[in-house]
Amino acid sequence: MYKYIGAHTDEVPTYCSSLVLPSIEAYCDEARAVKQQGFKAYKIHPPGRDISEDIEIHRAVRKEVGPDFTLMSDPVAPYSFDEALRLGRELEKLGYLWLEEPLADENAAALRKLTAALDIPIVGTEVLAKHPYSLAEYLSTNVVDSIRADVSWSGGVTGVLKSAHLAESFGANCELHSTIFHPLELVNLHLCAAISNNSYFELLTPTTKFDFGLATPIEINQGMAKLPEKPGLGLELDWSFIDNCTIAKV
């Protein structure tokens, strides 16, 4: 499919996103494993209970993986403005690539103020309704530095393409958001390969928890997700699994 909607590349660098984990050690262990498996980056979803705890998690993970491995942060909007500013300044010192959804996407005024105050890119908009139309004001008035979209929340393939092309016209990235289970991740992968202003393909980790619904897995080698070459999406659905999960046919 990707060849018909842009064909920017035939392989996409892949990063892993954490779930909310029980301890600092658990984040460090997982980050180390992701790096050893060859993935290109790791994104932390911190607990969001206490800003000092979250900062310590980010510091510990940076120490664990070293200065050259790419890290991102996605707190999922638990903070006040002052807390988000404090975390952002710490992540700048630690060399994180971006800070995602530190405040609610709907809080445009505070996000605009935060984006202006920080050098680390602020990424958001994944939960805003009516992509791409709701994104124009956010891009034109610098509410965020980069937007988020995915096929499950943003109007399918057409909605994501429109959002990405809108962002491109403002010189901004459209970082595609995980759809969680792998048949939809496959659609997202085709979009990642079709557009030029997306950095990575995102998978939740442990990937085996969400690796269901496809007859064969998405091919990832040394952190690069390879686009299948067969017609359509290029991989077959696991119909035996789907039938076993079907309650009724209408």
Coordinates of C-alpha atoms in Angstrom, one line a residue:
M1 CA 0.0 0.0 0.0
Y2 CA 2.8 2.5 0.9
K3 CA 3.9 2.7 -2.7
Y4 CA 0.6 4.2 -3.7
I5 CA 0.4 6.8 -1.0
G6 CA 3.9 8.2 -1.0
A7 CA 6.7 5.6 -1.0
H8 CA 9.2 7.6 0.9
T9 CA 11.1 4.5 2.2
D10 CA 10.9 0.7 2.4
E11 CA 12.1 0.4 6.0
V12 CA 11.4 2.5 9.1
P13 CA 13.4 2.9 12.3
T14 CA 11.5 1.4 15.2
Y15 CA 11.3 2.4 18.8
C16 CA 9.6 0.7 21.8
S17 CA 7.3 2.4 24.3
S18 CA 7.0 1.3 27.9
L19 CA 3.8 0.6 29.8
V20 CA 3.6 2.1 33.2
L21 CA 6.1 0.0 35.2
P22 CA 6.3 -0.7 39.0
S23 CA 9.8 0.7 39.7
I24 CA 12.8 2.6 38.5
E25 CA 14.7 -0.7 38.1
A26 CA 11.9 -2.1 35.9
Y27 CA 12.3 0.9 33.5
C28 CA 16.1 0.5 33.5
D29 CA 15.9 -3.2 32.8
E30 CA 13.4 -2.7 30.0
A31 CA 15.4 0.1 28.4
R32 CA 18.5 -2.0 28.5
A33 CA 16.7 -4.9 26.8
V34 CA 15.3 -2.7 24.1
K35 CA 18.7 -1.4 23.3
Q36 CA 20.2 -4.9 23.3
Q37 CA 17.5 -6.1 20.9
G38 CA 18.6 -3.4 18.4
F39 CA 15.7 -1.1 18.5
K40 CA 16.5 2.5 17.7
A41 CA 15.0 4.3 20.7
Y42 CA 12.9 3.8 23.9
K43 CA 10.0 6.0 25.2
I44 CA 9.1 6.2 28.9
H45 CA 5.5 6.3 30.1
P46 CA 6.2 7.4 33.7
P47 CA 3.7 6.7 36.5
G48 CA 2.8 10.4 36.8
R49 CA 2.2 10.1 40.6
D50 CA 5.0 12.5 41.6
I51 CA 7.1 14.7 39.5
S52 CA 10.3 14.0 41.5
E53 CA 9.8 10.3 41.1
D54 CA 9.3 10.7 37.3
I55 CA 12.5 12.8 37.0
E56 CA 14.4 10.1 38.8
I57 CA 13.1 7.5 36.4
H58 CA 14.2 9.6 33.4
R59 CA 17.7 10.2 35.0
A60 CA 18.1 6.5 35.8
V61 CA 17.2 5.3 32.3
R62 CA 19.6 7.8 30.7
K63 CA 22.4 6.5 32.9
E64 CA 21.5 2.9 32.1
V65 CA 21.6 3.2 28.3
G66 CA 24.3 5.8 28.0
P67 CA 24.4 9.2 26.3
D68 CA 24.0 8.1 22.7
F69 CA 20.9 6.0 22.8
T70 CA 17.7 7.9 21.8
L71 CA 15.1 8.4 24.6
M72 CA 11.7 10.1 24.6
S73 CA 9.2 10.8 27.3
D74 CA 5.3 10.6 27.3
P75 CA 3.8 11.4 30.7
V76 CA 0.2 11.4 29.3
A77 CA -0.7 14.8 30.8
P78 CA -0.5 14.3 34.6
Y79 CA 1.2 17.6 35.4
S80 CA 0.6 21.2 36.3
F81 CA 2.3 23.8 34.0
D82 CA 5.2 24.3 36.5
E83 CA 5.8 20.5 36.9
A84 CA 5.8 20.1 33.1
L85 CA 8.3 22.9 32.8
R86 CA 10.5 21.4 35.5
L87 CA 10.5 18.0 33.7
G88 CA 11.1 19.6 30.3
R89 CA 14.2 21.4 31.6
E90 CA 15.6 18.2 33.1
L91 CA 15.0 16.3 29.9
E92 CA 16.9 18.9 28.0
K93 CA 19.9 18.3 30.3
L94 CA 19.5 14.6 29.8
G95 CA 19.4 14.8 26.0
Y96 CA 15.9 13.4 25.5
L97 CA 14.6 13.7 21.9
W98 CA 11.1 14.9 22.7
L99 CA 8.5 15.5 25.5
E100 CA 5.1 14.2 24.5
E101 CA 1.8 15.2 26.0
P102 CA 3.1 16.8 29.2
L103 CA -0.2 18.7 29.5
A104 CA -3.7 17.9 28.1
D105 CA -3.8 18.4 24.3
E106 CA -6.9 20.6 24.8
N107 CA -5.0 23.0 27.0
A108 CA -3.7 25.1 24.1
A109 CA -2.7 28.2 26.0
A110 CA -0.5 26.4 28.5
L111 CA 1.0 24.2 25.9
R112 CA 1.9 27.2 23.7
K113 CA 3.5 28.8 26.7
L114 CA 5.4 25.6 27.5
T115 CA 6.6 25.1 23.9
A116 CA 7.9 28.7 23.9
A117 CA 9.8 28.2 27.2
L118 CA 11.6 24.9 26.3
D119 CA 14.1 23.9 23.7
I120 CA 13.1 20.2 23.8
P121 CA 10.4 19.6 21.2
I122 CA 6.8 19.3 22.5
V123 CA 4.7 16.7 20.8
G124 CA 1.0 16.4 21.1
T125 CA -2.5 16.4 19.5
E126 CA -3.1 12.7 19.4
V127 CA -6.4 12.9 21.3
L128 CA -7.8 15.9 19.6
A129 CA -10.9 15.2 17.5
K130 CA -11.5 16.0 13.8
H131 CA -8.0 15.6 12.4
P132 CA -6.7 17.3 10.4
Y133 CA -9.0 20.3 10.8
S134 CA -8.3 20.7 14.5
L135 CA -4.6 20.8 14.0
A136 CA -4.3 23.9 11.8
E137 CA -4.5 26.3 14.7
Y138 CA -2.1 24.3 16.8
L139 CA 0.5 24.4 14.1
S140 CA 0.0 27.9 12.9
T141 CA 0.2 29.4 16.5
N142 CA 3.0 27.1 17.8
V143 CA 1.0 25.2 20.4
V144 CA 3.2 22.2 19.8
D145 CA 6.4 21.5 17.8
S146 CA 5.2 18.3 16.3
I147 CA 1.7 16.6 16.0
R148 CA 0.6 13.0 16.6
A149 CA -1.8 10.9 14.5
D150 CA -2.7 7.3 13.9
V151 CA -5.1 5.3 11.8
S152 CA -7.3 4.3 14.7
W153 CA -7.9 7.8 16.2
S154 CA -7.3 10.2 13.2
G155 CA -9.7 9.3 10.5
G156 CA -8.0 6.2 9.0
V157 CA -5.4 6.3 6.3
T158 CA -6.8 9.4 4.6
G159 CA -7.0 11.4 7.9
V160 CA -3.4 10.6 8.8
L161 CA -2.2 11.5 5.3
K162 CA -4.0 14.8 5.5
S163 CA -2.6 15.5 9.0
A164 CA 0.9 14.6 7.9
H165 CA 0.8 16.8 4.8
L166 CA -0.7 19.7 6.8
A167 CA 2.2 19.4 9.3
E168 CA 4.7 19.2 6.4
S169 CA 3.4 22.6 5.1
F170 CA 4.4 24.1 8.4
G171 CA 7.8 22.4 8.5
A172 CA 6.7 20.2 11.3
N173 CA 6.7 16.4 11.9
C174 CA 3.7 14.1 12.2
E175 CA 4.9 11.4 14.6
L176 CA 2.7 8.4 14.2
H177 CA 1.2 7.0 17.4
S178 CA 1.0 3.3 18.2
T179 CA -2.4 1.6 17.5
I180 CA -1.4 -1.1 20.0
F181 CA -2.3 -4.3 18.2
H182 CA -0.3 -5.4 15.3
P183 CA -2.8 -5.7 12.4
L184 CA -3.4 -2.0 12.8
E185 CA 0.3 -1.3 13.5
L186 CA 0.9 -2.8 10.0
V187 CA -1.4 -0.1 8.5
N188 CA 0.5 2.5 10.6
L189 CA 3.8 1.1 9.3
H190 CA 2.7 1.7 5.7
L191 CA 1.9 5.3 6.6
C192 CA 5.3 5.7 8.3
A193 CA 6.9 4.6 5.0
A194 CA 4.8 6.8 2.9
I195 CA 5.5 10.2 4.5
S196 CA 8.8 12.0 4.9
N197 CA 8.0 13.9 8.1
N198 CA 7.8 11.0 10.6
S199 CA 10.8 9.8 12.6
Y200 CA 9.9 6.3 13.8
F201 CA 7.5 3.4 13.9
E202 CA 6.2 2.9 17.4
L203 CA 5.5 -0.4 19.2
L204 CA 4.5 -1.0 22.7
T205 CA 6.8 -3.3 24.7
P206 CA 7.0 -6.1 25.5
T207 CA 6.1 -6.5 21.8
T208 CA 5.0 -10.1 22.3
K209 CA 2.0 -9.0 24.4
F210 CA 0.6 -7.2 21.4
D211 CA 1.9 -9.4 18.6
F212 CA -1.4 -11.1 17.7
G213 CA -3.8 -11.1 14.7
L214 CA -1.2 -11.5 11.9
A215 CA -0.4 -14.9 10.4
T216 CA 3.3 -13.8 10.3
P217 CA 4.9 -11.0 12.3
I218 CA 6.0 -7.7 11.1
E219 CA 9.6 -8.1 10.0
I220 CA 12.0 -6.0 12.2
N221 CA 15.7 -6.5 11.9
Q222 CA 18.2 -4.5 14.0
G223 CA 15.5 -2.0 14.8
M224 CA 14.3 -1.4 11.2
A225 CA 10.8 -2.4 10.3
K226 CA 10.7 -3.8 6.7
L227 CA 7.8 -3.0 4.5
P228 CA 6.2 -6.2 3.0
E229 CA 6.2 -6.4 -0.8
K230 CA 3.0 -8.4 -1.3
P231 CA -0.2 -6.8 -2.5
G232 CA -2.3 -4.7 -0.2
L233 CA -1.0 -4.5 3.4
G234 CA 1.4 -7.4 2.4
L235 CA 0.7 -9.7 5.4
E236 CA -2.2 -12.0 6.0
L237 CA -4.5 -11.8 9.0
D238 CA -4.5 -14.8 11.4
W239 CA -8.0 -15.8 10.7
S240 CA -7.9 -18.8 13.1
F241 CA -7.1 -16.5 15.9
I242 CA -9.8 -14.0 14.8
D243 CA -12.4 -16.8 14.5
N244 CA -11.6 -18.1 18.0
C245 CA -12.1 -14.6 19.4
T246 CA -15.4 -14.1 17.5
I247 CA -18.5 -14.2 19.7
A248 CA -21.1 -14.0 17.0
K249 CA -21.5 -13.4 13.3
V250 CA -24.4 -11.0 12.3

